Short mmCIF file of C-alpha atoms in Angstrom, two decimals:
data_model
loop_
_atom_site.label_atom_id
_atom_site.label_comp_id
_atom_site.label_asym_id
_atom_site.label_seq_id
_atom_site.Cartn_x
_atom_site.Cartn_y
_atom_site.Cartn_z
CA UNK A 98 0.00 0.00 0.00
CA UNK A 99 0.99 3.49 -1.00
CA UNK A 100 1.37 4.86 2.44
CA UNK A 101 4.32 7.46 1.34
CA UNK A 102 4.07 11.31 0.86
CA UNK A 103 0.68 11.88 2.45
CA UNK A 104 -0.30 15.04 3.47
CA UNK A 105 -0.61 16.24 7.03
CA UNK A 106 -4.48 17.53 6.35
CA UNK A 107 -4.94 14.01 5.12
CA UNK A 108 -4.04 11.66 7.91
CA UNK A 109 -5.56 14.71 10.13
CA UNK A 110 -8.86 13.21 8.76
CA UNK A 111 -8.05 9.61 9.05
CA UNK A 112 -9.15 9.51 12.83
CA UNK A 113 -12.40 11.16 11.90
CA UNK A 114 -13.18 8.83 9.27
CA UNK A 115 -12.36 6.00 11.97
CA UNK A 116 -14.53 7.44 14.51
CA UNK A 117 -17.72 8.26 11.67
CA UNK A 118 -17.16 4.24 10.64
CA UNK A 119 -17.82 3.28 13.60
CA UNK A 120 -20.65 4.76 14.55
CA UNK A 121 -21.87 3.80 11.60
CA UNK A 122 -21.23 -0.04 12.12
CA UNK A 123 -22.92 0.65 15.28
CA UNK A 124 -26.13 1.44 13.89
CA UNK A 125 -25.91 -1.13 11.80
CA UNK A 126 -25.05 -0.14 8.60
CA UNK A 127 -22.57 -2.40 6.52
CA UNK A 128 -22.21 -0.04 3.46
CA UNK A 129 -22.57 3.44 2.06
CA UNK A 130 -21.87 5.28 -1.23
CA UNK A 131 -18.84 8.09 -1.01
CA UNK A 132 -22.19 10.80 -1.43
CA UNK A 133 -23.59 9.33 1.81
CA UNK A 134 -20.65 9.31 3.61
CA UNK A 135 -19.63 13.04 2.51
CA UNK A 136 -23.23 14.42 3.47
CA UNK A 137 -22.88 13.19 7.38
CA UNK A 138 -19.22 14.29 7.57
CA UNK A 139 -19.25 17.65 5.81
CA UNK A 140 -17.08 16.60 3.06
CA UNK A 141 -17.76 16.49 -0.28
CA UNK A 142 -17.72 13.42 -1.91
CA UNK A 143 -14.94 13.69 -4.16
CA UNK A 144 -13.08 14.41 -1.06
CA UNK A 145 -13.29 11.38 0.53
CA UNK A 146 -12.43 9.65 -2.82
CA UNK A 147 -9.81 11.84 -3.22
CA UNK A 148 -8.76 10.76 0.58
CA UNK A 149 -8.88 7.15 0.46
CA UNK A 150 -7.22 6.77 -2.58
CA UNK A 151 -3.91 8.03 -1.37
CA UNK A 152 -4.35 4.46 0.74
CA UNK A 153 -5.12 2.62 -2.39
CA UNK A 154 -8.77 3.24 -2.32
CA UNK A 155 -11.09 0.70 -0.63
CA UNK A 156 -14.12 1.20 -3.12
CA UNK A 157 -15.74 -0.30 -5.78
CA UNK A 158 -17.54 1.56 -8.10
CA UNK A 159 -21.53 1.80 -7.89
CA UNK A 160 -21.55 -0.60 -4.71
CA UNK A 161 -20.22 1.96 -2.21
CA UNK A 162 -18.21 1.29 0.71
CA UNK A 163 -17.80 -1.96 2.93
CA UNK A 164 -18.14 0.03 6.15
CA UNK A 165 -16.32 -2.70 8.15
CA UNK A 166 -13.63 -3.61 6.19
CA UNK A 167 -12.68 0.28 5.19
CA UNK A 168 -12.60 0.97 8.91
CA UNK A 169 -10.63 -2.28 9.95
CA UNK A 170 -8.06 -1.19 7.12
CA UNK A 171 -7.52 2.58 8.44
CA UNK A 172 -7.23 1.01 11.53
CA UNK A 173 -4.27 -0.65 9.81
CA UNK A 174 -2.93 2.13 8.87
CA UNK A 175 -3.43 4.18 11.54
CA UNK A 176 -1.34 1.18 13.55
CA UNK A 177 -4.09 0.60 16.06
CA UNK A 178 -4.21 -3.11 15.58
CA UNK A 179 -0.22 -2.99 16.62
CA UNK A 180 -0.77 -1.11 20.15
CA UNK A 181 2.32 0.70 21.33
CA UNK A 182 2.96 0.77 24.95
CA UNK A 183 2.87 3.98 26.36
CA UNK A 184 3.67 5.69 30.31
CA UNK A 185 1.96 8.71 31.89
CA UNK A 186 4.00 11.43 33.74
CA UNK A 187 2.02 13.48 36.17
CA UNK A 188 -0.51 12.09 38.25
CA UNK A 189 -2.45 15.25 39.07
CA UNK A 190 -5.71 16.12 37.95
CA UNK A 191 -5.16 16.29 34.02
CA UNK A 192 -2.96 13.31 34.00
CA UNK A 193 -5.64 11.46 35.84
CA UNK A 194 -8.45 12.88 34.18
CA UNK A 195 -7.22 11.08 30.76
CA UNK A 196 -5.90 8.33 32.32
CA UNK A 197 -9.64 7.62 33.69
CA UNK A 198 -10.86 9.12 30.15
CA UNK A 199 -8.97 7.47 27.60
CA UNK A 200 -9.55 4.45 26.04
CA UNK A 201 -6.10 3.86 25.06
CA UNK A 202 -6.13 0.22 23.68
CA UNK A 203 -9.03 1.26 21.10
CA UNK A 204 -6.45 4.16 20.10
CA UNK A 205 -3.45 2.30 19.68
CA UNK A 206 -2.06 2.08 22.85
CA UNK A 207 -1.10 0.40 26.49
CA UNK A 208 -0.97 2.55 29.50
CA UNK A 209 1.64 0.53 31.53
CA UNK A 210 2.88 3.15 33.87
CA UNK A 211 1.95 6.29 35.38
CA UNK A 212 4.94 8.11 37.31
CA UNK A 213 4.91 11.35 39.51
CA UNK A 214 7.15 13.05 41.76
CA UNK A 215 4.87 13.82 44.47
CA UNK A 216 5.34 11.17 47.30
CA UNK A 217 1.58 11.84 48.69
CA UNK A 218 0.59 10.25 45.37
CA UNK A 219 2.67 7.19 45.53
CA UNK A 220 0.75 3.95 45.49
CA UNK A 221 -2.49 5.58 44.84
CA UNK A 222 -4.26 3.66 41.86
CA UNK A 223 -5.66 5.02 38.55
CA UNK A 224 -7.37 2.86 36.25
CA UNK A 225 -5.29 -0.12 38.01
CA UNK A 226 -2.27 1.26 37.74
CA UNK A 227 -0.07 2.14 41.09
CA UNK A 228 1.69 5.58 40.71
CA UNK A 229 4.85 5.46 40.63
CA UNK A 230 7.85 7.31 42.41
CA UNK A 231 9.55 9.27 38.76
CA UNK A 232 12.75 7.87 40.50
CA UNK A 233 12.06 4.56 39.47
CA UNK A 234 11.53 5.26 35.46
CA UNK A 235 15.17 4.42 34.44
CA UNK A 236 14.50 0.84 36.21
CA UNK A 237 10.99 0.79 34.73
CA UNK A 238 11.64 1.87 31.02
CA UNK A 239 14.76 -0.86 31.26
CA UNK A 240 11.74 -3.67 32.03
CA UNK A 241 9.07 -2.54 30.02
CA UNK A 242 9.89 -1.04 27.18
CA UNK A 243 7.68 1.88 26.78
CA UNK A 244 7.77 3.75 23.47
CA UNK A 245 5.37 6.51 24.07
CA UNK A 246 5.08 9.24 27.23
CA UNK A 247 2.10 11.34 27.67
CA UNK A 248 3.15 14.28 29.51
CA UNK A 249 0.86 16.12 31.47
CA UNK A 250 3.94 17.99 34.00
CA UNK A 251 4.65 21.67 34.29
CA UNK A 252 6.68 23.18 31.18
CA UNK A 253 9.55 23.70 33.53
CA UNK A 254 9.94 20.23 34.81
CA UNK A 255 9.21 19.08 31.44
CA UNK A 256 12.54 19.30 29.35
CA UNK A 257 15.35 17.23 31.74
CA UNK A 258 12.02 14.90 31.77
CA UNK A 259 11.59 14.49 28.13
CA UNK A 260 15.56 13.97 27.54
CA UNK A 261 15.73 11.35 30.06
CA UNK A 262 12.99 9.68 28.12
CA UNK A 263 14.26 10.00 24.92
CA UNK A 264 18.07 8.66 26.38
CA UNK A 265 15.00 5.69 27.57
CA UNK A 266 14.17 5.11 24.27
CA UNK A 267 10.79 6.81 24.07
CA UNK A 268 10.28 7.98 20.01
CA UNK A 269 6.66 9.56 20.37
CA UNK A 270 5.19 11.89 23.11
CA UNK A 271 1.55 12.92 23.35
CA UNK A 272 2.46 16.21 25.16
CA UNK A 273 0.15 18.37 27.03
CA UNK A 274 2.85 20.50 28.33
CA UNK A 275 4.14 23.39 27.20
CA UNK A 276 7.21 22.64 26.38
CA UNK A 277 8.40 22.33 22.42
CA UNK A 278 9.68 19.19 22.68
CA UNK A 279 9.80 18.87 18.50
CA UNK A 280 12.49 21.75 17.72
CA UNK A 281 14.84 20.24 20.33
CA UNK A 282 14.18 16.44 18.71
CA UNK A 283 13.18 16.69 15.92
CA UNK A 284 13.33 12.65 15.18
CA UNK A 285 10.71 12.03 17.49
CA UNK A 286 7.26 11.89 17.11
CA UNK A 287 4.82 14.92 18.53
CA UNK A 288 1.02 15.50 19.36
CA UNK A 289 0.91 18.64 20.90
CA UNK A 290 -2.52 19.32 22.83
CA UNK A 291 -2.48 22.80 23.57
CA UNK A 292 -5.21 23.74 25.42
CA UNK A 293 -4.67 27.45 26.20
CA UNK A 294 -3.81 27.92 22.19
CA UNK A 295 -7.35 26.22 21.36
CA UNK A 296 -9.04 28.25 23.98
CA UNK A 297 -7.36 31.07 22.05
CA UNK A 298 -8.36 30.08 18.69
CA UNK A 299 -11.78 30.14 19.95
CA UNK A 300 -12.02 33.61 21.30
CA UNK A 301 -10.27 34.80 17.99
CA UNK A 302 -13.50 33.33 15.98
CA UNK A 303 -15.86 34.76 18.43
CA UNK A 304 -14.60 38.09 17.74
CA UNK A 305 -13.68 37.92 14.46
CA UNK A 306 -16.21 35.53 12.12
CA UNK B 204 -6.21 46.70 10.51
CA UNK B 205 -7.10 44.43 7.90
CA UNK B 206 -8.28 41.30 9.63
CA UNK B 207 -10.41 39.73 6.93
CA UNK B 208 -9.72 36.77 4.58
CA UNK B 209 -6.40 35.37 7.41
CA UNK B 210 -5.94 32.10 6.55
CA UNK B 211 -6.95 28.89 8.99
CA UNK B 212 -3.34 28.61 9.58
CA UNK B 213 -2.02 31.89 10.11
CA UNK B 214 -5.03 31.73 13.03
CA UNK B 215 -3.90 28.93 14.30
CA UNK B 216 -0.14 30.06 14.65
CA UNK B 217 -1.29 33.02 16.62
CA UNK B 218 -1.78 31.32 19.91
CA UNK B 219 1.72 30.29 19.45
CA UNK B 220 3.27 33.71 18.83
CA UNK B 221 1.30 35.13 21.90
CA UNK B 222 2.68 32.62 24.03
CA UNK B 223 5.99 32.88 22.85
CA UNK B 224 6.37 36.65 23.30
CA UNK B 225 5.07 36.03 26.80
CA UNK B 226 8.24 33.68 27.23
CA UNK B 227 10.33 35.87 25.86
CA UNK B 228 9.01 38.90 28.43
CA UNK B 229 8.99 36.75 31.40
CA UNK B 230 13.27 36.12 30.38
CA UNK B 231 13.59 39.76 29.99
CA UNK B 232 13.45 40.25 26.48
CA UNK B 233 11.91 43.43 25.36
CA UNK B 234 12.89 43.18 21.47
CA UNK B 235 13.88 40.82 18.78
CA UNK B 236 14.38 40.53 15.00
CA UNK B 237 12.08 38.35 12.90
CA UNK B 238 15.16 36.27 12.14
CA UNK B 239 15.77 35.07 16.04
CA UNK B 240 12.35 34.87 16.59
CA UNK B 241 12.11 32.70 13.58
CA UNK B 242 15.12 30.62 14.94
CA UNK B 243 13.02 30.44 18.61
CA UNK B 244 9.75 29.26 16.75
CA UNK B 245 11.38 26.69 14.60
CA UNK B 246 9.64 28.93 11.17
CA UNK B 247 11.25 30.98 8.43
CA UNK B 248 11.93 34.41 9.09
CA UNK B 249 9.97 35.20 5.88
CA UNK B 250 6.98 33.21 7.77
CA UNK B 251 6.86 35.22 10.63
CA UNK B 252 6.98 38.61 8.21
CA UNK B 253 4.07 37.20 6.24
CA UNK B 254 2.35 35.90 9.20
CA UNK B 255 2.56 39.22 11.13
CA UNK B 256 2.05 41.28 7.73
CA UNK B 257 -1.27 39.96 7.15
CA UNK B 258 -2.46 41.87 10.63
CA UNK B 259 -0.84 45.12 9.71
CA UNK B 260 2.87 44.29 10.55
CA UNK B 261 4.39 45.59 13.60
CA UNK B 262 7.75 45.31 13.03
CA UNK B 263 10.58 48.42 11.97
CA UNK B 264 13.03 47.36 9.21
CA UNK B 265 16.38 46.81 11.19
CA UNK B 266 14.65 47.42 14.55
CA UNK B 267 13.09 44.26 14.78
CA UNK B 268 9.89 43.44 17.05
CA UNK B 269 8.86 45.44 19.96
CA UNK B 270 8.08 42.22 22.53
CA UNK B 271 5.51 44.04 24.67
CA UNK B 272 3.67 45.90 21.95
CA UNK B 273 3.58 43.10 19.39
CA UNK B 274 1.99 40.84 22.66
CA UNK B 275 -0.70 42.99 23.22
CA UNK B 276 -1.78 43.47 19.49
CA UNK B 277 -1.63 40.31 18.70
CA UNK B 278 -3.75 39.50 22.50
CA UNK B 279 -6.36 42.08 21.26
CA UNK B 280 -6.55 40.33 17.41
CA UNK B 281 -7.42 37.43 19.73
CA UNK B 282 -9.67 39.43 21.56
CA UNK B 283 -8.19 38.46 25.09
CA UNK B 284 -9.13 42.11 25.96
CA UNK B 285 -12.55 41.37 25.69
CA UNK B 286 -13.42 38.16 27.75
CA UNK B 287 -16.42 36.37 27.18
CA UNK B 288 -18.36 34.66 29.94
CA UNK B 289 -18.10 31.06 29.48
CA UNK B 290 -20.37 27.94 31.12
CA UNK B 291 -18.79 24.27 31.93
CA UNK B 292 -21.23 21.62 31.19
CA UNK B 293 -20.34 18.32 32.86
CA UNK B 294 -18.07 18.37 36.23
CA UNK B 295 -16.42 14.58 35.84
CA UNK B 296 -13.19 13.98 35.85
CA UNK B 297 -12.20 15.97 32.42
CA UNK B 298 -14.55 18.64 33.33
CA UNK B 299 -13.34 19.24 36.56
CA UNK B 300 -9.44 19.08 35.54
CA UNK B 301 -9.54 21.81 33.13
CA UNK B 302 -12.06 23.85 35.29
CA UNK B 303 -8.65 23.56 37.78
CA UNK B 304 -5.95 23.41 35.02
CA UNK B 305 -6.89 26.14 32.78
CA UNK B 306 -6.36 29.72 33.33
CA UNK B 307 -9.26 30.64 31.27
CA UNK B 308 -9.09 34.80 32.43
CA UNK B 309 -5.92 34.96 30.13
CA UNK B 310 -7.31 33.01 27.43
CA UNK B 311 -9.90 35.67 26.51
CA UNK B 312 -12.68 33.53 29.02
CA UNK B 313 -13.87 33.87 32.12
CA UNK B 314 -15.85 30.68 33.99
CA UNK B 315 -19.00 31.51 35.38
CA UNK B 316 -20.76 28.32 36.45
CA UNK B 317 -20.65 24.31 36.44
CA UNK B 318 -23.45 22.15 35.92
CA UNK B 319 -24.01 18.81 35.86
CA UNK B 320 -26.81 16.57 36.44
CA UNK B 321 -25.68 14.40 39.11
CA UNK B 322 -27.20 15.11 41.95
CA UNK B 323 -24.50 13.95 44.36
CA UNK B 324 -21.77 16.63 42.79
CA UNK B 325 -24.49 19.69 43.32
CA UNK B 326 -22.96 22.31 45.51
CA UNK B 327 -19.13 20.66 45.46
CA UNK B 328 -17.27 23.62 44.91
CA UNK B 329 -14.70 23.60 41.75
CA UNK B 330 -12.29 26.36 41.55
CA UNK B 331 -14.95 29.01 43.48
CA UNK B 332 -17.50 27.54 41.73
CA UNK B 333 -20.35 25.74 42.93
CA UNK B 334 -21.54 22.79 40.79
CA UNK B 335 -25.19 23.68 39.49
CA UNK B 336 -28.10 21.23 38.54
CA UNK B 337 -28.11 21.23 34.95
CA UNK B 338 -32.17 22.02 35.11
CA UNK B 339 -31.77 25.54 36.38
CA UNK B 340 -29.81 26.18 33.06
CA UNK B 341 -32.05 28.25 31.43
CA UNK B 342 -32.34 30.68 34.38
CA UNK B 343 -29.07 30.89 34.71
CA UNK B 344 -28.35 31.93 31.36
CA UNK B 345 -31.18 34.19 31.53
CA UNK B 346 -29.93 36.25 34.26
CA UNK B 347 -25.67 35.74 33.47
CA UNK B 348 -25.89 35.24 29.53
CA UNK B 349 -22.84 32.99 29.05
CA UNK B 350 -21.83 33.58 25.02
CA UNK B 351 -19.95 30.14 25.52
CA UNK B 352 -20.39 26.85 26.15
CA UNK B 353 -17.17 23.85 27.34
CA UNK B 354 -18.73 20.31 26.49
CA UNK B 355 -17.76 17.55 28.72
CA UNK B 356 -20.63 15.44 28.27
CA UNK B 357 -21.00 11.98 26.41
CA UNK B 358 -21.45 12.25 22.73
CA UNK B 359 -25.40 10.65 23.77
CA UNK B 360 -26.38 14.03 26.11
CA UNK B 361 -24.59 16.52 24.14
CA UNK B 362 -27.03 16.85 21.10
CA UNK B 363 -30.30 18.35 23.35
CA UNK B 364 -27.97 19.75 25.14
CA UNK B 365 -26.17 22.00 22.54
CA UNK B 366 -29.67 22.73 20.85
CA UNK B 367 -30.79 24.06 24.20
CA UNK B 368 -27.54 26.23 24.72
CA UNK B 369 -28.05 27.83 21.22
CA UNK B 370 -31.24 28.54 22.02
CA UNK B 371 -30.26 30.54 25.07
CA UNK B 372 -27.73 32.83 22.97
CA UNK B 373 -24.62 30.54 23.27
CA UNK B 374 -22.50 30.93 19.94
CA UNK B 375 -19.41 29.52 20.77
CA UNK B 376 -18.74 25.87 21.78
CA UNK B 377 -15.16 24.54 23.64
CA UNK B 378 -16.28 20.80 22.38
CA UNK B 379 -14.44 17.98 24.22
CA UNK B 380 -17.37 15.59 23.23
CA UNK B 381 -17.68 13.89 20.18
CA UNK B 382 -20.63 15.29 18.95
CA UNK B 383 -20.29 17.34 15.81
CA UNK B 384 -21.70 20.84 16.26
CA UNK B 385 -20.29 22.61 13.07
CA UNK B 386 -22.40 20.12 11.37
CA UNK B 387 -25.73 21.54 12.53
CA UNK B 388 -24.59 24.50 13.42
CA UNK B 389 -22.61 25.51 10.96
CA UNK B 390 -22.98 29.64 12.13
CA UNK B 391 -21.48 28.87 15.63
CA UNK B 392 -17.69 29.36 16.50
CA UNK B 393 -16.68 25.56 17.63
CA UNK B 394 -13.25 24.22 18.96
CA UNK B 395 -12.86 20.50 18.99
CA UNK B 396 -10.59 18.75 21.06
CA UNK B 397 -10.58 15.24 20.27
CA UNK B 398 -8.18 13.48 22.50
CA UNK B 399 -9.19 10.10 20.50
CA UNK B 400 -8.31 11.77 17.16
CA UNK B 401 -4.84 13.20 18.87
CA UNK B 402 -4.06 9.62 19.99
CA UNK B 403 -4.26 7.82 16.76
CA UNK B 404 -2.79 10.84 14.77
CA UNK B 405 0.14 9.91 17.30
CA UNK B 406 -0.77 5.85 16.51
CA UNK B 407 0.06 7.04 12.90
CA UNK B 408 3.54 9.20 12.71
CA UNK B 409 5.00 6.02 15.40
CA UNK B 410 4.16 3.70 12.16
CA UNK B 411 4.83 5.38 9.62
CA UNK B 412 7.54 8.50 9.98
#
């Protein structure tokens, strides 16, 4: 499969088209035409041709879309059906709000670790998982393997943190601090989820549209 | 100043030079040339020109960037001067975090209530705020006339709910569930934040960059 060169506003969509498949499996639908599919998720339809063609298309022409195999293969390619396991730093009320929130395994990942520095914390357990003493990550990442960190720590705590993680062999953070942890590695992967930049990208469209 | 026609993106890099410029006042910094801001910011210097042209430009050829000035234009494009009152709908654990995490008064928002419809979380107090029944909405909006709504309700309650919202004046929508507003209301302002869609955009670059 083609999977090379694909644009960033393309495999932006990818998710959505994951999510809109699977709510249409669960109403029990088990095909619909590219027309269908672009009414319900504000795309036109030669969009969504356009779209899955980059992926080799999934189509045939006149009998629509197989709604469970064209999600099962964006899955695929998306890499959920190969789960990556993944470690939570910062126990406080955002990292434990998504740790209770998330359901990683249907997004491609295993929470195996949450880590914090606060000792009051220690031993307390969020979705089954003990929190951990940040001490103890060299030992841990040496066991287990993690290849993912989801950082939800201050932006000052947050660089030493993400270099002893990357010296850990960590290769893709889901960060929801503030520090830029691309432009100092560049070779890793990045999800930023800026909250106070989205907030602000609201108020400009209030005011302005 | 010519704020019509900006481009999604240049929008969406705005955030990022507001919060920068605050970094770069809190170190000390009072002005810089496009070409070490650029450096900072990991974009071309020609980027930042264009970027900051399409608002007017606030720069002086061989002067660079006054730090303080170009913050506060660019916090006023933004509208941060002009805070809008702003309901949270849904007190679990997401609602809750960012109703503690998020300094919303310097994101252009100020909170002014909580609701839920659990009757056992009615009257817990989250950051000053008490948690309201979600049935004494409307005369709360009534009397307070929130312009915006945060969404941290299951995809199944937020429909009636967002219908009843616009109804009450609401016209922009913080959306953290994974209902689709823009699609029915296409004339409200909505932010999405889909930590799912984040997740397997992550799932993605880990496979295939």
């Amino acid at each position: 499969m083609a999977t090379h060169n694909i644009s960033d506003s393309v495999i932006r969509r990818l998710p959505r088209y994951y999510r809109f498949l699977g709510d249409l499996h669960n109403a029990g639908i088990s095909r619909i035409s590219s027309r269908e599919l672009s009414e319900r998720m504000g795309l036109t339809a030669s969009q969504i041709r356009q779209d899955l063609n980059c992926f080799g298309g999934f189509g045939q022409q006149g009998y629509g879309y197989n709604i469970d195999l064209l999600q099962a293969e964006i899955g695929q390619i998306l890499g959920l059906d190969r789960p990556q396991n993944a470690v939570l730093l910062g126990a406080g009320n955002l990292g434990r709000a998504l740790a209770q929130h998330i359901d990683f395994s249907r997004r491609g990942f295993h929470l195996i670790g949450v880590f914090d520095r606060k000792e009051a914390l220690f031993g307390q357990v969020i979705r089954g998982l003990p929190v951990r003493d940040v001490a103890t990550l060299d030992d841990f990442c040496r066991d287990n393997y993690p290849s993912v960190a989801i950082m939800c720590i201050p932006k000052e705590e947050a660089e030493p943190m993400v270099d002893q993680l990357v010296r850990l062999g960590v290769t893709g953070f889901w960060n929801f601090s503030h520090f830029d942890i691309a432009m100092k590695y560049p070779n890793v992967s990045v999800e930023n989820v800026h909250f106070g930049d989205s907030l602000m990208t609201l108020s400009y469209r209030l005011h302005n549209d």
